[in-house]
mmCIF file of C-alpha atoms and ligand atoms in Angstrom:
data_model
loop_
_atom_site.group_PDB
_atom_site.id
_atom_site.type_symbol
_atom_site.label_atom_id
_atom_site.label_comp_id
_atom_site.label_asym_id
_atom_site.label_seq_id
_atom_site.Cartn_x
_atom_site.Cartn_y
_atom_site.Cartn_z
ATOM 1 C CA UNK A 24 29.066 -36.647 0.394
ATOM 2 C CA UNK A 25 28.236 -37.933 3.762
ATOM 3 C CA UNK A 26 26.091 -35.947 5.784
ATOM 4 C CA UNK A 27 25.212 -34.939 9.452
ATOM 5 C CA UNK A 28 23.933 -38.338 10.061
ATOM 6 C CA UNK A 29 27.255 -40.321 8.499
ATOM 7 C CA UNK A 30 29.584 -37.902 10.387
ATOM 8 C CA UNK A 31 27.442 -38.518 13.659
ATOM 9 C CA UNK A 32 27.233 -42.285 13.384
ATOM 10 C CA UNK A 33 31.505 -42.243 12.416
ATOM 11 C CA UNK A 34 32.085 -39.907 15.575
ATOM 12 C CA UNK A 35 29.779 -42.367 17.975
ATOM 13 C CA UNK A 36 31.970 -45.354 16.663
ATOM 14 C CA UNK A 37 35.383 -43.598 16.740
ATOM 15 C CA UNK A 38 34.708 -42.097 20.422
ATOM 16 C CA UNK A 39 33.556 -46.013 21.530
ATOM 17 C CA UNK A 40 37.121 -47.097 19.789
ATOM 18 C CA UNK A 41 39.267 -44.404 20.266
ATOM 19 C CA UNK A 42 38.520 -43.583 24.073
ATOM 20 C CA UNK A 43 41.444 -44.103 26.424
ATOM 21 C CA UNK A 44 44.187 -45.315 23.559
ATOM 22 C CA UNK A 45 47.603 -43.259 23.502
ATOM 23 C CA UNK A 46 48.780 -42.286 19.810
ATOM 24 C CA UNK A 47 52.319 -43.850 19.654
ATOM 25 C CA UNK A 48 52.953 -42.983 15.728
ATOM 26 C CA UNK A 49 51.341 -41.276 12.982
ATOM 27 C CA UNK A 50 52.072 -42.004 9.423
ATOM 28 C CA UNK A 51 51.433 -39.724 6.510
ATOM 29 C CA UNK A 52 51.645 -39.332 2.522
ATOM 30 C CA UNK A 53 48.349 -37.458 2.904
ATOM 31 C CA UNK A 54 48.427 -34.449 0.400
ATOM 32 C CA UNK A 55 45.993 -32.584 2.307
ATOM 33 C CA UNK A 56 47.696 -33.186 6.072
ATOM 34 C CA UNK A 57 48.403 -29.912 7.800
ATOM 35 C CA UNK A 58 50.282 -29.485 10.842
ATOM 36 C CA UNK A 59 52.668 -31.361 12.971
ATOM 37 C CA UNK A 60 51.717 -35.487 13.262
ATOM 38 C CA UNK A 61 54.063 -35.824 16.243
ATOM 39 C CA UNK A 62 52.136 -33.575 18.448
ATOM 40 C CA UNK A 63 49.705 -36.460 18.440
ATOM 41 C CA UNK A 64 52.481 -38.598 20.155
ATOM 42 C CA UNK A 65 52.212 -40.061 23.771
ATOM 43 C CA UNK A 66 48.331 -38.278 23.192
ATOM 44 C CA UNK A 67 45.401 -40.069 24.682
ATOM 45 C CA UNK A 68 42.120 -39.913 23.249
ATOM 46 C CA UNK A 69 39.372 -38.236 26.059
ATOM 47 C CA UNK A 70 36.648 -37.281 23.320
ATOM 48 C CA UNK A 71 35.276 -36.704 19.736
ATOM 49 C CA UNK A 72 32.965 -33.450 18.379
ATOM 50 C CA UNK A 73 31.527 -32.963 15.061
ATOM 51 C CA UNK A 74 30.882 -30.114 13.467
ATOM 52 C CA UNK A 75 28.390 -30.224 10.669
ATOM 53 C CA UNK A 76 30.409 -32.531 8.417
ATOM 54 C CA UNK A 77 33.376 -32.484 10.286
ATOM 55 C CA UNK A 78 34.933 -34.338 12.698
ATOM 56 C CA UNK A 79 37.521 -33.545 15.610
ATOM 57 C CA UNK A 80 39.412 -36.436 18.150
ATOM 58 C CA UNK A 81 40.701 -34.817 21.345
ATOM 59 C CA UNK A 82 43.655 -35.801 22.690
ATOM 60 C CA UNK A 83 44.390 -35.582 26.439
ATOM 61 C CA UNK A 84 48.014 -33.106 25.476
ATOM 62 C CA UNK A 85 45.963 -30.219 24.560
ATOM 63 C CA UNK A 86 46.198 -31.353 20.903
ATOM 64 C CA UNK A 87 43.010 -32.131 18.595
ATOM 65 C CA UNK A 88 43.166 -34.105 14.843
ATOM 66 C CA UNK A 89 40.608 -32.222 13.149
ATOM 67 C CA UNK A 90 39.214 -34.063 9.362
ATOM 68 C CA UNK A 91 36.819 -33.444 6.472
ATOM 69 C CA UNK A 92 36.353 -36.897 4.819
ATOM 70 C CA UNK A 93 34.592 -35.226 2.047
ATOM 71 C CA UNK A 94 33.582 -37.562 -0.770
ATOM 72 C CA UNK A 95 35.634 -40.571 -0.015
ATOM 73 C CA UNK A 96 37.444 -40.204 3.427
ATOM 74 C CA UNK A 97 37.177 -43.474 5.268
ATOM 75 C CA UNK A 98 38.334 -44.227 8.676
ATOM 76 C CA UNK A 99 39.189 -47.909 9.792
ATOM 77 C CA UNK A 100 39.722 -48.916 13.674
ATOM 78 C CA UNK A 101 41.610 -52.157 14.327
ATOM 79 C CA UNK A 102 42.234 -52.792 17.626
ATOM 80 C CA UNK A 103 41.025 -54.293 21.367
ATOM 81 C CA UNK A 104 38.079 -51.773 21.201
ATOM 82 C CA UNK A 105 36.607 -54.316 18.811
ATOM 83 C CA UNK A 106 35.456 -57.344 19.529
ATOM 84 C CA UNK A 107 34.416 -59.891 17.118
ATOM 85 C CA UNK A 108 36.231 -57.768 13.950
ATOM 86 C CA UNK A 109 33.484 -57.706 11.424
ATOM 87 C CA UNK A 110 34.429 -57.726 7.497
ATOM 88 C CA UNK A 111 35.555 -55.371 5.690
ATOM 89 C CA UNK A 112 33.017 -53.803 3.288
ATOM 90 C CA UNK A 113 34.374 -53.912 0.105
ATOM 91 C CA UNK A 114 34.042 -49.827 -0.389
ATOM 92 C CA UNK A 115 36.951 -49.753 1.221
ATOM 93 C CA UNK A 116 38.886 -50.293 -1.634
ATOM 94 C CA UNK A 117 42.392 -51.833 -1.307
ATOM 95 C CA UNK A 118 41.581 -52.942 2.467
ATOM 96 C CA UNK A 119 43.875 -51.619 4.942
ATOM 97 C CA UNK A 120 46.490 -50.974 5.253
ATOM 98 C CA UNK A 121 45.883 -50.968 1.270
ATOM 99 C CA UNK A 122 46.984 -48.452 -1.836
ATOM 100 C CA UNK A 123 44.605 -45.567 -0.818
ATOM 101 C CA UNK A 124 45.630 -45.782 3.102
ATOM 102 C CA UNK A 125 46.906 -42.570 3.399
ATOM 103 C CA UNK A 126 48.030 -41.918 7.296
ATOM 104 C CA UNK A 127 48.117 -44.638 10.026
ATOM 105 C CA UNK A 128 47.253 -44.023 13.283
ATOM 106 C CA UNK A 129 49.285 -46.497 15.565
ATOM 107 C CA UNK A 130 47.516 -46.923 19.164
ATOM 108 C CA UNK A 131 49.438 -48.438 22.309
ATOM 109 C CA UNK A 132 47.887 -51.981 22.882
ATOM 110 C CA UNK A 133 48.196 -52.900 19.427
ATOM 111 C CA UNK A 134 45.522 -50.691 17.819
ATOM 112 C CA UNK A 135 45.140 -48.530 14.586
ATOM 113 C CA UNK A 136 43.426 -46.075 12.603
ATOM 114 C CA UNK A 137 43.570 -45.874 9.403
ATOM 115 C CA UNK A 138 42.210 -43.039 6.954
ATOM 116 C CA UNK A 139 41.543 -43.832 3.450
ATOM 117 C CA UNK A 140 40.945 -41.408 0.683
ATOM 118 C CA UNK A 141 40.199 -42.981 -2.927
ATOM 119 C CA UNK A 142 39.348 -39.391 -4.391
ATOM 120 C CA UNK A 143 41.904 -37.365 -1.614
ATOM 121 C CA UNK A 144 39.398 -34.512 -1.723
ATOM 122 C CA UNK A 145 39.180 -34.519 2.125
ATOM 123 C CA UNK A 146 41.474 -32.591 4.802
ATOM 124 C CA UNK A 147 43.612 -33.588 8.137
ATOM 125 C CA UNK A 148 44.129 -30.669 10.283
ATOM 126 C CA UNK A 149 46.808 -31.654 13.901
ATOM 127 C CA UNK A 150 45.760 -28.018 15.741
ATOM 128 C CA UNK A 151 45.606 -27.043 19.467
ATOM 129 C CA UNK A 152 42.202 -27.587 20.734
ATOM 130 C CA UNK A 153 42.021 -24.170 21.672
ATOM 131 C CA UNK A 154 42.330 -23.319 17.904
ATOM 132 C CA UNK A 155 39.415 -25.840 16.459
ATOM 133 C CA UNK A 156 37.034 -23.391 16.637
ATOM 134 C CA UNK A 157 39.190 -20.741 14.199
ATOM 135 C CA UNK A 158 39.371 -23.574 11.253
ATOM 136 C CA UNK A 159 37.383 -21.102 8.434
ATOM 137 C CA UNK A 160 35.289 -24.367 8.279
ATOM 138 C CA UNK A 161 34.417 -24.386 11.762
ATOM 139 C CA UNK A 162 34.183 -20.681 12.075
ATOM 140 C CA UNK A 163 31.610 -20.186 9.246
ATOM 141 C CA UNK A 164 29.765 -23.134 9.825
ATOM 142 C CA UNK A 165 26.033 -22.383 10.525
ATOM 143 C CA UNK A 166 23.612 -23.403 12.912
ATOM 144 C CA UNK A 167 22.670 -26.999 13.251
ATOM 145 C CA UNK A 168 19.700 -28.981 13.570
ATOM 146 C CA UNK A 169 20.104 -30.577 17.505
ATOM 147 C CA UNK A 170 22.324 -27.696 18.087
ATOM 148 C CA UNK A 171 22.089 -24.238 18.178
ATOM 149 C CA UNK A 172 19.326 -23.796 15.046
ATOM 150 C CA UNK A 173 16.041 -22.973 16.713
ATOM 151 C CA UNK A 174 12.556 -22.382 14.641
ATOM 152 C CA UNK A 175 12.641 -18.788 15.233
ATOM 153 C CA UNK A 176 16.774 -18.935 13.595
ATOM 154 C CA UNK A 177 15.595 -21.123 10.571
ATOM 155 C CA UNK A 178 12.835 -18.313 9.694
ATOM 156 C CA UNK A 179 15.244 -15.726 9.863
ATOM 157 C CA UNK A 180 17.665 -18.039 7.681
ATOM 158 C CA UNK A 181 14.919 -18.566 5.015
ATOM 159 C CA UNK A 182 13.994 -14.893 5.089
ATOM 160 C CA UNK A 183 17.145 -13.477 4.049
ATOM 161 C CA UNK A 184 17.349 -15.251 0.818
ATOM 162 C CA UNK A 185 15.806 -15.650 -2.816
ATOM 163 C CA UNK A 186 17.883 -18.680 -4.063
ATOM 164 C CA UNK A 187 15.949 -22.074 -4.214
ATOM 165 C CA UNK A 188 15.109 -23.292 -0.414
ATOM 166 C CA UNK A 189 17.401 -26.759 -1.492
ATOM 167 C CA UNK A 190 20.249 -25.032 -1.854
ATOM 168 C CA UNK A 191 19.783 -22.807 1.193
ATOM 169 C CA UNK A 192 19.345 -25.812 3.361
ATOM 170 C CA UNK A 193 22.907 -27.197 1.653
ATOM 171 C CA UNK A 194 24.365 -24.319 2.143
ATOM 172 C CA UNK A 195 26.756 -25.036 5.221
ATOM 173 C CA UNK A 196 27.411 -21.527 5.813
ATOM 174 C CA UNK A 197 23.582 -21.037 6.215
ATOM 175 C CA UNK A 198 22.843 -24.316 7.815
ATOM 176 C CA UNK A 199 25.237 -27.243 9.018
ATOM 177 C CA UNK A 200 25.182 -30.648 8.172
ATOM 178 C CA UNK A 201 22.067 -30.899 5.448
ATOM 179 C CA UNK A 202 23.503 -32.357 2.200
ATOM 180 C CA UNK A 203 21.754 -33.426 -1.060
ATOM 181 C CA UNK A 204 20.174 -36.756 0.482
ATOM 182 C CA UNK A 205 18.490 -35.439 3.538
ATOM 183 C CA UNK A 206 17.344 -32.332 1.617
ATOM 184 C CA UNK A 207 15.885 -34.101 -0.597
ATOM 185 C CA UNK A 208 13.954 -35.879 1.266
ATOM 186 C CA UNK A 209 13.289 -33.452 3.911
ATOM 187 C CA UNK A 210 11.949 -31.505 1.060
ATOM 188 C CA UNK A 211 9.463 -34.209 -0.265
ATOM 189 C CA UNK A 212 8.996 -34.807 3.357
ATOM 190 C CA UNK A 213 7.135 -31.281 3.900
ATOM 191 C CA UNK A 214 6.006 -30.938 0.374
ATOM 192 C CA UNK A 215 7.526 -28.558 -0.913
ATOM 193 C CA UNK A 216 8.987 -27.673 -4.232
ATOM 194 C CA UNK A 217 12.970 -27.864 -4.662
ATOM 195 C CA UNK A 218 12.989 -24.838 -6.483
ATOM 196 C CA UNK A 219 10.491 -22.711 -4.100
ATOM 197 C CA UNK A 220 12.304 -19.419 -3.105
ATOM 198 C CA UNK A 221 13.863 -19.382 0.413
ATOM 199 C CA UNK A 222 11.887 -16.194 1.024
ATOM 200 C CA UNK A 223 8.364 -16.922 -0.345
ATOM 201 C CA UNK A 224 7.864 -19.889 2.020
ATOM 202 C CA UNK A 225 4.737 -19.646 4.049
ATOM 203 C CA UNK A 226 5.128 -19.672 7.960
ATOM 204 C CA UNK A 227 3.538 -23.142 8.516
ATOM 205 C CA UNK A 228 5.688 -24.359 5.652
ATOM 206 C CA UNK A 229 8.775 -23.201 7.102
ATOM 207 C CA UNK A 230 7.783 -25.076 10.447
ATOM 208 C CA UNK A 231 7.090 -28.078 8.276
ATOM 209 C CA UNK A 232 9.955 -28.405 6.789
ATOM 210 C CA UNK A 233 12.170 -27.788 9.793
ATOM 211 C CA UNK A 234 9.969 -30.833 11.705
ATOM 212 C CA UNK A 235 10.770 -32.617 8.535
ATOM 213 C CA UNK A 236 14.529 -31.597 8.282
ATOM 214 C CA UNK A 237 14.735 -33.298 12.188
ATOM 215 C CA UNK A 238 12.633 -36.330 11.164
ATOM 216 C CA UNK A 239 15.118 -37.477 8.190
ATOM 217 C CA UNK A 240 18.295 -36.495 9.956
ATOM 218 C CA UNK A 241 17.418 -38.932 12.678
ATOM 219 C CA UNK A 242 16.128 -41.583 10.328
ATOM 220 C CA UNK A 243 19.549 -41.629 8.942
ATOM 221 C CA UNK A 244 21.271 -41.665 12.186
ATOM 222 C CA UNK A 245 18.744 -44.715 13.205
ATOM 223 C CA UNK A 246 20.215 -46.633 9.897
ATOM 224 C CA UNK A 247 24.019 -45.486 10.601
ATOM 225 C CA UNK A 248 23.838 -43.322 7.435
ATOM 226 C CA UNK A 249 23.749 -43.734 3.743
ATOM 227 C CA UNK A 250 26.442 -46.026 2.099
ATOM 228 C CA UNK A 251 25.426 -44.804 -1.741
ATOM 229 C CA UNK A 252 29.084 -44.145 -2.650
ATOM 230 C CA UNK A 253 31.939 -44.629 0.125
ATOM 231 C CA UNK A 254 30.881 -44.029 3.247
ATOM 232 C CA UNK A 255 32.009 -46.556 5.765
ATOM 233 C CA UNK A 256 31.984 -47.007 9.828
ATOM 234 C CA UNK A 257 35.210 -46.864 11.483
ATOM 235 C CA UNK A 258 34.280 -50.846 12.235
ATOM 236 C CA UNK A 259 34.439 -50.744 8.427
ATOM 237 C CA UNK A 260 30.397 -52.066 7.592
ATOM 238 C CA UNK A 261 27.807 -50.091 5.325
ATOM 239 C CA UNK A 262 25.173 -47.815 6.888
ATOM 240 C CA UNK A 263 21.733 -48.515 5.016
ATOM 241 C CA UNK A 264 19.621 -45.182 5.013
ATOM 242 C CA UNK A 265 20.497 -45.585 1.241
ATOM 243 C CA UNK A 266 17.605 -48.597 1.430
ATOM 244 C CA UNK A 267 14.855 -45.961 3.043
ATOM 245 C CA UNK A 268 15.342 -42.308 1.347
ATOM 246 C CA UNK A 269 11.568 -40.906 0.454
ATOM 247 C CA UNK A 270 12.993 -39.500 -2.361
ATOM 248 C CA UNK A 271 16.420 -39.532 -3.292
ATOM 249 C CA UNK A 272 17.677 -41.967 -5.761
ATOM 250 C CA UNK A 273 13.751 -42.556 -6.771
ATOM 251 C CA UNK A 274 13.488 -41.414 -9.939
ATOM 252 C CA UNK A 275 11.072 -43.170 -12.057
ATOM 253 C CA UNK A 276 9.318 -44.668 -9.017
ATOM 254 C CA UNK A 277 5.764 -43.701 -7.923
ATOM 255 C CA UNK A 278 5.252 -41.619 -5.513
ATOM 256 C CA UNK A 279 3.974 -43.913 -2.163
ATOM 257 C CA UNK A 280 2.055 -40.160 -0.652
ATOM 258 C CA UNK A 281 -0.347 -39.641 -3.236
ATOM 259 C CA UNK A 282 -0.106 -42.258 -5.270
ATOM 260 C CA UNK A 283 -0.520 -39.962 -8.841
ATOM 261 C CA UNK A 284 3.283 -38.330 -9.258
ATOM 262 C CA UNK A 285 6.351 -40.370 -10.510
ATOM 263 C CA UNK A 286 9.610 -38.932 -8.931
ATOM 264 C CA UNK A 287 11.467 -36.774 -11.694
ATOM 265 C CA UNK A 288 15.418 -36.113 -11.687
ATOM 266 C CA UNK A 289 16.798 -33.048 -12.559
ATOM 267 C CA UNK A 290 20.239 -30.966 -11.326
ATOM 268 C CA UNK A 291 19.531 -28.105 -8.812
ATOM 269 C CA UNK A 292 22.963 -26.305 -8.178
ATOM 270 C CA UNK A 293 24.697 -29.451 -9.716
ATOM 271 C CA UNK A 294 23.126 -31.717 -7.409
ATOM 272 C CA UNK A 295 20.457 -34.607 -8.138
ATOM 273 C CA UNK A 296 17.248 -33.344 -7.368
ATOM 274 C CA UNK A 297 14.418 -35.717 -6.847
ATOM 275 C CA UNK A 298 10.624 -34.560 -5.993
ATOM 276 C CA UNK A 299 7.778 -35.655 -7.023
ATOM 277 C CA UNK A 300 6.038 -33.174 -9.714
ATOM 278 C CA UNK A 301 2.303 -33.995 -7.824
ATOM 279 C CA UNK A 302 3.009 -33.567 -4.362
ATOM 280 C CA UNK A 303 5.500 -31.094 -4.547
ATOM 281 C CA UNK A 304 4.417 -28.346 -6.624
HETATM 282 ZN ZN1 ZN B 416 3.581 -37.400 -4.488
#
Protein backbone atom coordinates (compact mmCIF):
# COMPACT_ATOMS: atom_id res chain seq x y z
CA UNK A 1 0.00 0.00 0.00
CA UNK A 2 1.61 3.27 -0.65
CA UNK A 3 3.13 4.91 2.10
CA UNK A 4 4.01 8.40 3.64
CA UNK A 5 6.47 8.94 0.95
CA UNK A 6 3.90 7.91 -2.18
CA UNK A 7 1.10 10.01 -0.57
CA UNK A 8 3.68 12.98 -0.15
CA UNK A 9 5.17 12.81 -3.63
CA UNK A 10 1.08 12.42 -5.13
CA UNK A 11 0.08 15.55 -2.90
CA UNK A 12 3.36 17.70 -4.22
CA UNK A 13 2.23 16.79 -7.87
CA UNK A 14 -1.55 17.27 -7.40
CA UNK A 15 -1.03 20.77 -5.48
CA UNK A 16 1.54 21.85 -8.65
CA UNK A 17 -1.58 20.64 -11.04
CA UNK A 18 -4.47 21.31 -9.22
CA UNK A 19 -3.63 24.95 -7.90
CA UNK A 20 -5.90 27.69 -9.21
CA UNK A 21 -8.35 25.26 -11.51
CA UNK A 22 -12.25 25.60 -10.77
CA UNK A 23 -14.11 22.07 -10.56
CA UNK A 24 -16.86 22.44 -13.25
CA UNK A 25 -18.21 18.61 -12.97
CA UNK A 26 -17.62 15.62 -11.03
CA UNK A 27 -18.45 12.21 -12.24
CA UNK A 28 -18.99 9.17 -10.11
CA UNK A 29 -19.79 5.23 -10.13
CA UNK A 30 -17.34 5.11 -7.21
CA UNK A 31 -18.76 2.54 -4.62
CA UNK A 32 -16.94 4.04 -1.89
CA UNK A 33 -17.88 8.01 -2.74
CA UNK A 34 -19.49 9.71 0.21
CA UNK A 35 -21.04 12.96 0.20
CA UNK A 36 -22.35 15.45 -2.21
CA UNK A 37 -19.98 15.75 -5.72
CA UNK A 38 -21.70 19.03 -6.61
CA UNK A 39 -20.45 20.88 -3.67
CA UNK A 40 -17.18 20.64 -5.53
CA UNK A 41 -18.80 22.78 -8.36
CA UNK A 42 -17.63 26.38 -9.35
CA UNK A 43 -14.72 25.22 -6.39
CA UNK A 44 -11.19 26.36 -6.93
CA UNK A 45 -8.36 24.50 -5.77
CA UNK A 46 -6.08 26.86 -3.03
CA UNK A 47 -4.20 23.75 -1.41
CA UNK A 48 -3.54 19.99 -0.68
CA UNK A 49 -2.69 18.23 3.05
CA UNK A 50 -1.91 14.73 3.74
CA UNK A 51 -2.49 12.97 6.51
CA UNK A 52 -0.46 9.87 7.04
CA UNK A 53 -1.78 7.99 4.01
CA UNK A 54 -4.34 10.24 3.18
CA UNK A 55 -4.86 12.90 1.10
CA UNK A 56 -7.21 16.10 1.18
CA UNK A 57 -7.65 18.97 -1.98
CA UNK A 58 -9.06 22.25 -0.66
CA UNK A 59 -11.30 24.01 -2.50
CA UNK A 60 -11.63 27.82 -2.25
CA UNK A 61 -15.98 27.27 -1.26
CA UNK A 62 -15.20 25.99 2.07
CA UNK A 63 -15.43 22.44 0.65
CA UNK A 64 -12.46 19.75 0.84
CA UNK A 65 -12.34 16.12 -1.35
CA UNK A 66 -10.82 14.04 1.16
CA UNK A 67 -9.31 10.16 -0.38
CA UNK A 68 -7.63 6.96 0.80
CA UNK A 69 -6.18 5.37 -2.40
CA UNK A 70 -5.44 2.33 -0.45
CA UNK A 71 -4.01 -0.52 -2.50
CA UNK A 72 -4.77 0.61 -5.97
CA UNK A 73 -6.18 4.25 -5.98
CA UNK A 74 -4.57 6.14 -8.80
CA UNK A 75 -4.99 9.70 -9.64
CA UNK A 76 -4.36 11.04 -13.29
CA UNK A 77 -4.06 14.99 -14.11
CA UNK A 78 -4.60 16.00 -17.74
CA UNK A 79 -4.58 19.37 -18.29
CA UNK A 80 -2.50 22.97 -18.99
CA UNK A 81 -0.67 22.32 -15.63
CA UNK A 82 1.32 19.84 -17.69
CA UNK A 83 3.54 20.50 -20.07
CA UNK A 84 5.13 18.05 -22.28
CA UNK A 85 2.33 15.09 -21.17
CA UNK A 86 4.57 12.22 -20.36
CA UNK A 87 3.25 8.46 -21.01
CA UNK A 88 1.17 6.74 -19.34
CA UNK A 89 2.70 3.97 -17.18
CA UNK A 90 1.12 1.00 -18.00
CA UNK A 91 -0.07 0.33 -14.11
CA UNK A 92 -2.61 2.32 -14.91
CA UNK A 93 -4.55 -0.23 -16.31
CA UNK A 94 -7.23 0.61 -18.93
CA UNK A 95 -5.65 4.28 -19.40
CA UNK A 96 -7.96 6.99 -18.76
CA UNK A 97 -10.59 7.63 -19.03
CA UNK A 98 -10.48 3.61 -19.13
CA UNK A 99 -12.74 0.59 -17.40
CA UNK A 100 -11.43 1.19 -13.80
CA UNK A 101 -11.86 5.21 -14.05
CA UNK A 102 -14.14 5.57 -11.46
CA UNK A 103 -14.97 9.56 -10.93
CA UNK A 104 -13.78 12.37 -13.29
CA UNK A 105 -12.82 15.46 -12.16
CA UNK A 106 -13.58 18.07 -15.00
CA UNK A 107 -11.37 21.41 -14.51
CA UNK A 108 -12.27 24.84 -16.34
CA UNK A 109 -9.51 25.31 -19.08
CA UNK A 110 -9.87 21.96 -20.31
CA UNK A 111 -8.35 19.94 -17.45
CA UNK A 112 -9.12 16.61 -15.55
CA UNK A 113 -8.62 14.34 -12.82
CA UNK A 114 -9.19 11.18 -12.93
CA UNK A 115 -9.21 8.48 -10.00
CA UNK A 116 -8.71 4.94 -10.78
CA UNK A 117 -9.33 2.04 -8.53
CA UNK A 118 -8.49 -1.58 -10.02
CA UNK A 119 -9.13 -3.26 -6.49
CA UNK A 120 -11.90 -0.24 -5.26
CA UNK A 121 -10.59 -0.78 -1.73
CA UNK A 122 -9.95 3.00 -1.36
CA UNK A 123 -12.45 5.90 -0.14
CA UNK A 124 -13.70 9.52 -1.55
CA UNK A 125 -14.97 11.62 1.17
CA UNK A 126 -16.70 15.60 -0.39
CA UNK A 127 -16.79 17.16 3.51
CA UNK A 128 -16.57 20.79 4.77
CA UNK A 129 -13.07 21.61 5.54
CA UNK A 130 -14.00 22.40 8.87
CA UNK A 131 -15.01 18.68 9.26
CA UNK A 132 -11.58 16.94 7.80
CA UNK A 133 -10.21 16.72 10.92
CA UNK A 134 -13.43 14.50 12.47
CA UNK A 135 -12.93 11.71 9.52
CA UNK A 136 -12.28 8.56 12.30
CA UNK A 137 -9.20 8.24 9.96
CA UNK A 138 -7.99 11.57 10.51
CA UNK A 139 -9.04 11.73 14.08
CA UNK A 140 -7.15 8.56 15.21
CA UNK A 141 -4.33 8.98 13.14
CA UNK A 142 -1.05 9.15 15.18
CA UNK A 143 1.83 11.22 15.25
CA UNK A 144 4.01 11.55 12.24
CA UNK A 145 7.51 11.53 11.43
CA UNK A 146 8.14 15.54 10.11
CA UNK A 147 5.13 16.32 12.08
CA UNK A 148 4.15 16.26 15.41
CA UNK A 149 6.20 12.77 16.53
CA UNK A 150 9.15 13.95 18.56
CA UNK A 151 11.94 11.41 20.15
CA UNK A 152 10.67 11.89 23.53
CA UNK A 153 6.69 10.83 21.84
CA UNK A 154 8.21 7.75 19.96
CA UNK A 155 9.69 6.42 23.48
CA UNK A 156 6.56 6.82 25.08
CA UNK A 157 4.87 5.06 21.91
CA UNK A 158 7.30 2.07 22.15
CA UNK A 159 6.88 1.90 25.91
CA UNK A 160 3.33 1.25 26.07
CA UNK A 161 3.40 -1.87 24.09
CA UNK A 162 4.56 -5.66 23.96
CA UNK A 163 3.55 -6.52 20.31
CA UNK A 164 6.53 -6.81 17.80
CA UNK A 165 8.17 -3.12 17.24
CA UNK A 166 7.14 -3.77 13.13
CA UNK A 167 3.84 -3.80 13.73
CA UNK A 168 3.84 -0.92 16.21
CA UNK A 169 5.55 1.27 13.72
CA UNK A 170 2.54 0.10 11.06
CA UNK A 171 0.23 0.69 13.29
CA UNK A 172 -1.39 4.08 12.04
CA UNK A 173 -3.17 4.64 15.14
CA UNK A 174 0.26 4.51 16.95
CA UNK A 175 2.29 6.10 14.26
CA UNK A 176 1.23 7.71 10.79
CA UNK A 177 2.39 6.98 7.56
CA UNK A 178 5.06 3.87 8.19
CA UNK A 179 3.86 0.90 6.07
CA UNK A 180 5.49 -2.53 5.42
CA UNK A 181 8.31 -1.11 2.97
CA UNK A 182 9.76 1.65 5.02
CA UNK A 183 9.51 -0.51 8.18
CA UNK A 184 11.24 -2.84 6.85
CA UNK A 185 13.87 -1.19 6.00
CA UNK A 186 13.93 1.25 8.71
CA UNK A 187 14.17 -1.81 10.77
CA UNK A 188 17.28 -3.37 8.99
CA UNK A 189 18.34 0.17 8.88
CA UNK A 190 18.88 0.34 12.86
CA UNK A 191 19.41 -3.31 13.29
CA UNK A 192 17.01 -4.46 14.89
CA UNK A 193 14.96 -7.58 14.96
CA UNK A 194 11.28 -7.46 13.37
CA UNK A 195 9.99 -9.37 16.05
CA UNK A 196 11.83 -7.41 19.09
CA UNK A 197 9.10 -6.29 21.62
CA UNK A 198 8.05 -2.60 21.39
CA UNK A 199 8.83 -2.37 25.11
CA UNK A 200 12.20 -4.17 25.53
CA UNK A 201 13.98 -1.80 23.12
CA UNK A 202 17.03 -0.22 24.58
CA UNK A 203 17.13 3.71 24.73
CA UNK A 204 19.89 4.16 22.07
CA UNK A 205 17.99 1.65 19.97
CA UNK A 206 14.88 3.47 20.10
CA UNK A 207 16.85 6.71 18.95
CA UNK A 208 18.30 4.57 16.21
CA UNK A 209 15.58 3.49 14.80
CA UNK A 210 13.65 6.74 14.85
CA UNK A 211 16.99 8.44 12.91
CA UNK A 212 16.51 5.47 10.72
CA UNK A 213 12.63 5.69 10.36
CA UNK A 214 13.48 9.64 9.00
CA UNK A 215 16.39 8.45 6.81
CA UNK A 216 14.14 5.87 4.64
CA UNK A 217 11.05 8.02 4.61
CA UNK A 218 13.03 10.67 2.84
CA UNK A 219 14.89 8.26 0.62
CA UNK A 220 11.57 7.35 -0.71
CA UNK A 221 10.36 10.80 -1.08
CA UNK A 222 13.89 11.57 -2.98
CA UNK A 223 12.83 8.55 -5.54
CA UNK A 224 8.97 9.72 -5.73
CA UNK A 225 8.01 6.49 -3.89
CA UNK A 226 7.82 2.84 -4.53
CA UNK A 227 5.94 1.65 -7.73
CA UNK A 228 6.01 -2.33 -6.54
CA UNK A 229 2.28 -2.76 -7.26
CA UNK A 230 0.11 0.39 -8.48
CA UNK A 231 1.24 3.31 -7.31
CA UNK A 232 1.37 6.04 -9.86
CA UNK A 233 2.02 10.08 -9.96
CA UNK A 234 -0.84 12.15 -10.81
CA UNK A 235 1.51 12.90 -14.15
CA UNK A 236 0.89 9.15 -14.41
CA UNK A 237 5.02 7.82 -14.32
CA UNK A 238 6.47 5.16 -11.75
CA UNK A 239 8.29 6.28 -8.60
CA UNK A 240 11.52 3.99 -8.21
CA UNK A 241 12.31 3.59 -4.36
CA UNK A 242 11.20 -0.02 -5.34
CA UNK A 243 14.97 -0.12 -7.14
CA UNK A 244 16.78 1.02 -3.60
CA UNK A 245 14.85 -0.71 -0.49
CA UNK A 246 17.76 -2.15 2.06
CA UNK A 247 15.62 -4.79 2.66
CA UNK A 248 12.34 -5.26 1.38
CA UNK A 249 11.75 -7.45 -1.53
CA UNK A 250 15.49 -8.96 -0.81
CA UNK A 251 14.97 -12.17 0.11
CA UNK A 252 17.59 -14.53 -0.87
CA UNK A 253 20.09 -11.71 -1.43
CA UNK A 254 23.18 -11.14 0.79
CA UNK A 255 23.20 -8.89 3.10
CA UNK A 256 25.58 -5.67 1.66
CA UNK A 257 26.21 -4.55 5.95
CA UNK A 258 27.96 -7.45 7.06
CA UNK A 259 28.43 -9.35 4.37
CA UNK A 260 27.60 -13.01 6.38
CA UNK A 261 23.44 -12.97 6.56
CA UNK A 262 21.17 -13.73 3.50
CA UNK A 263 17.81 -11.78 3.84
CA UNK A 264 15.01 -14.33 5.01
CA UNK A 265 11.11 -13.82 4.26
CA UNK A 266 8.65 -14.60 6.58
CA UNK A 267 4.86 -12.98 7.44
CA UNK A 268 4.80 -10.68 10.56
CA UNK A 269 1.05 -9.65 11.11
CA UNK A 270 0.37 -10.84 7.45
CA UNK A 271 2.89 -8.69 6.05
CA UNK A 272 6.30 -9.68 4.21
CA UNK A 273 8.93 -9.39 6.56
CA UNK A 274 12.45 -9.17 5.36
CA UNK A 275 15.67 -8.88 7.81
CA UNK A 276 18.58 -10.24 7.69
CA UNK A 277 19.01 -13.22 10.40
CA UNK A 278 22.99 -11.83 11.07
CA UNK A 279 22.58 -8.32 11.50
CA UNK A 280 19.37 -8.25 12.94
CA UNK A 281 19.17 -10.54 15.72
ZN1 LIG B 1 23.38 -8.24 7.70
Amino acid sequence: MPELPEVETIRGKLEKYLIGHKITGVESHYKNFEGEGKNLVGGKVKGTRRFGKVLAIELDNGYSVVVHIKLTGQFIYRGSNLKNVPSLSSKVIGGVPGKHTHVTFKLDKGGYLYYNDVRRLGWIKVVKTKDVSEIPFIKKLGPEPFGKLTLDLFRQILSKSSRPIKIVLMDQEKLGGVGNIYANDALWLAKINPRAESKKLGGEEIKTLYEAIHKVLKEGIKYGGSSELAYVTPDGKEGSYQDHTLAYGREGEPCERCHKGIFKKYFLGGRGTYFCPFCQK
